[in-house]
Coordinates of C-alpha atoms in Angstrom, one line a residue:
M1 CA 113.7 58.5 -28.8
E2 CA 113.4 58.7 -24.9
T3 CA 111.8 62.1 -24.8
L4 CA 109.5 60.9 -27.2
F5 CA 108.3 58.1 -25.3
A6 CA 108.4 60.0 -22.2
V7 CA 105.8 62.4 -23.7
L8 CA 103.7 59.8 -24.7
I9 CA 104.1 58.1 -21.3
G10 CA 102.9 61.5 -19.9
L11 CA 99.9 61.6 -22.5
L12 CA 98.8 58.0 -21.5
V13 CA 98.9 57.8 -17.6
S14 CA 97.4 61.2 -17.5
A15 CA 94.4 60.6 -20.2
G16 CA 94.0 57.4 -18.1
V17 CA 94.2 59.2 -14.6
F18 CA 91.6 61.6 -16.1
L19 CA 89.1 58.8 -17.3
L20 CA 89.9 56.7 -14.1
L21 CA 88.7 59.7 -11.9
S22 CA 85.2 59.6 -13.9
R23 CA 81.5 58.2 -12.8
T24 CA 81.0 55.9 -16.3
I25 CA 82.2 52.7 -15.7
I26 CA 83.5 52.0 -19.4
R27 CA 85.3 55.2 -18.8
V28 CA 86.9 53.7 -15.7
V29 CA 87.9 50.3 -17.8
L30 CA 89.5 52.7 -20.7
G31 CA 91.4 54.8 -17.8
L32 CA 93.2 51.5 -16.9
T33 CA 93.8 50.4 -19.7
F34 CA 95.9 53.8 -20.8
I35 CA 97.7 53.2 -17.4
A36 CA 98.7 49.8 -18.7
Y37 CA 99.9 51.1 -22.0
G38 CA 101.8 53.6 -20.3
V39 CA 103.6 51.2 -18.0
N40 CA 104.6 49.1 -20.4
L41 CA 106.2 52.1 -22.4
A42 CA 107.5 53.1 -19.4
I43 CA 109.5 49.2 -19.0
L44 CA 110.3 49.4 -22.7
T45 CA 111.9 52.9 -22.4
V46 CA 113.8 52.0 -19.3
A47 CA 115.4 48.8 -20.6
G48 CA 116.8 51.4 -23.1
L49 CA 115.7 49.9 -26.4
R50 CA 117.1 51.6 -29.8
E51 CA 116.8 51.0 -33.2
E52 CA 120.6 50.2 -33.7
S53 CA 120.8 47.4 -30.4
P54 CA 118.2 44.7 -31.1
P55 CA 117.4 42.7 -28.6
L56 CA 118.3 39.6 -30.6
L57 CA 121.1 37.6 -29.3
T58 CA 122.1 35.9 -32.6
L59 CA 123.2 39.3 -34.5
E60 CA 126.4 41.0 -33.5
G61 CA 126.7 44.0 -32.4
P62 CA 125.9 46.0 -28.8
Y63 CA 121.9 44.5 -28.3
V64 CA 119.5 45.2 -25.5
D65 CA 117.9 42.9 -22.7
P66 CA 115.1 40.8 -24.0
L67 CA 113.9 40.5 -20.9
P68 CA 111.9 43.4 -20.6
Q69 CA 110.4 42.9 -24.0
A70 CA 109.3 39.8 -22.7
L71 CA 107.8 41.2 -19.8
V72 CA 105.9 43.9 -21.6
L73 CA 104.4 41.2 -23.9
T74 CA 103.0 39.3 -20.7
A75 CA 101.9 41.9 -19.4
I76 CA 99.8 42.8 -22.8
V77 CA 98.1 39.4 -22.7
I78 CA 97.6 39.9 -19.4
G79 CA 96.3 43.5 -20.0
F80 CA 93.7 41.9 -22.7
G81 CA 92.3 39.2 -20.0
T82 CA 92.0 41.7 -17.4
T83 CA 90.2 44.7 -19.8
A84 CA 87.5 41.7 -21.2
L85 CA 86.6 40.7 -17.7
L86 CA 86.1 44.1 -16.3
L87 CA 84.0 45.0 -19.9
T88 CA 81.9 41.6 -19.2
V89 CA 81.5 42.7 -15.6
A90 CA 80.4 46.4 -16.6
L91 CA 78.0 44.9 -19.1
R92 CA 76.5 42.6 -16.5
A93 CA 76.6 45.7 -14.0
Y94 CA 74.6 47.8 -16.7
Q95 CA 72.3 44.7 -17.4
V96 CA 71.6 45.0 -13.6
A97 CA 71.4 48.4 -12.4
G98 CA 69.8 49.7 -15.4
H99 CA 72.9 52.8 -15.7
D100 CA 76.8 52.7 -15.7
D101 CA 77.0 55.6 -13.4
V102 CA 79.9 54.1 -10.6
A103 CA 78.9 56.4 -7.8
A104 CA 75.4 54.9 -7.8
F105 CA 75.8 51.7 -7.7
G106 CA 75.9 51.9 -3.6
D107 CA 76.6 48.4 -1.9
N108 CA 74.1 46.4 -3.9
L109 CA 73.6 46.1 -7.5
A110 CA 70.4 44.1 -6.9
R111 CA 68.2 47.0 -5.8
N112 CA 65.3 46.1 -3.9
P113 CA 62.2 48.1 -6.1
D114 CA 60.5 48.6 -2.6
G115 CA 63.5 50.2 -1.3
P116 CA 63.7 54.0 -0.3
D117 CA 65.6 55.3 -3.1
G118 CA 62.7 53.7 -5.4
Q119 CA 65.2 52.6 -8.0
H120 CA 65.1 49.1 -9.8
A121 CA 67.0 46.9 -11.9
D122 CA 66.2 47.1 -15.5
P123 CA 63.6 44.2 -16.6
E124 CA 64.5 44.5 -20.0
H125 CA 68.0 43.5 -19.3
L126 CA 67.4 40.8 -17.0
S127 CA 70.4 38.0 -17.5
P128 CA 72.0 36.7 -20.5
D129 CA 71.7 33.2 -18.6
T130 CA 67.9 33.5 -18.2
P131 CA 65.7 32.0 -20.7
E132 CA 63.9 33.5 -23.3
A133 CA 60.9 35.1 -21.4
D134 CA 57.8 36.8 -22.5
H135 CA 58.2 40.2 -21.0
G136 CA 54.3 40.9 -21.6
D137 CA 53.7 38.2 -18.9
V138 CA 53.7 40.3 -15.7
A139 CA 53.8 37.2 -13.5
E140 CA 56.7 35.7 -15.3
L141 CA 58.5 39.1 -15.0
E142 CA 57.8 39.3 -10.9
R143 CA 59.2 35.7 -10.8
L144 CA 62.2 36.4 -13.0
R145 CA 62.9 39.3 -10.5
G146 CA 62.4 37.2 -7.5
V147 CA 65.0 35.2 -8.5
M148 CA 67.4 37.6 -9.4
R149 CA 67.1 38.8 -5.7

């Protein structure tokens, strides 16, 4: 059982590292999630989880310490929250920058359209907080760009 878990942990961590090294922000988030699942499985494996020894203290017989399972349960909940936060940040970065390439973000997501690189934020995705505006109106669009800077 430990051998199967070790192979599974190795696959999850290696896939997570591979995804973490990519330039797409969604792959980075998925890589962090895979690594977190691998660490959770490693904690369970080190705790010595076996089918014949449940973590229930009310049953007779050999039983394992339930503390690692409580830690993993807490880590899963925190992991869901962290993943949701990272996906929200990734979505907002995509809306502002117009792409999801991590290396192209630079120091500032709100680029200057008059800057030397010539790239600017996608005007179709201004912000989810921005009230609906007629994107056909150029003056309104320029006003919203000024607010975002």
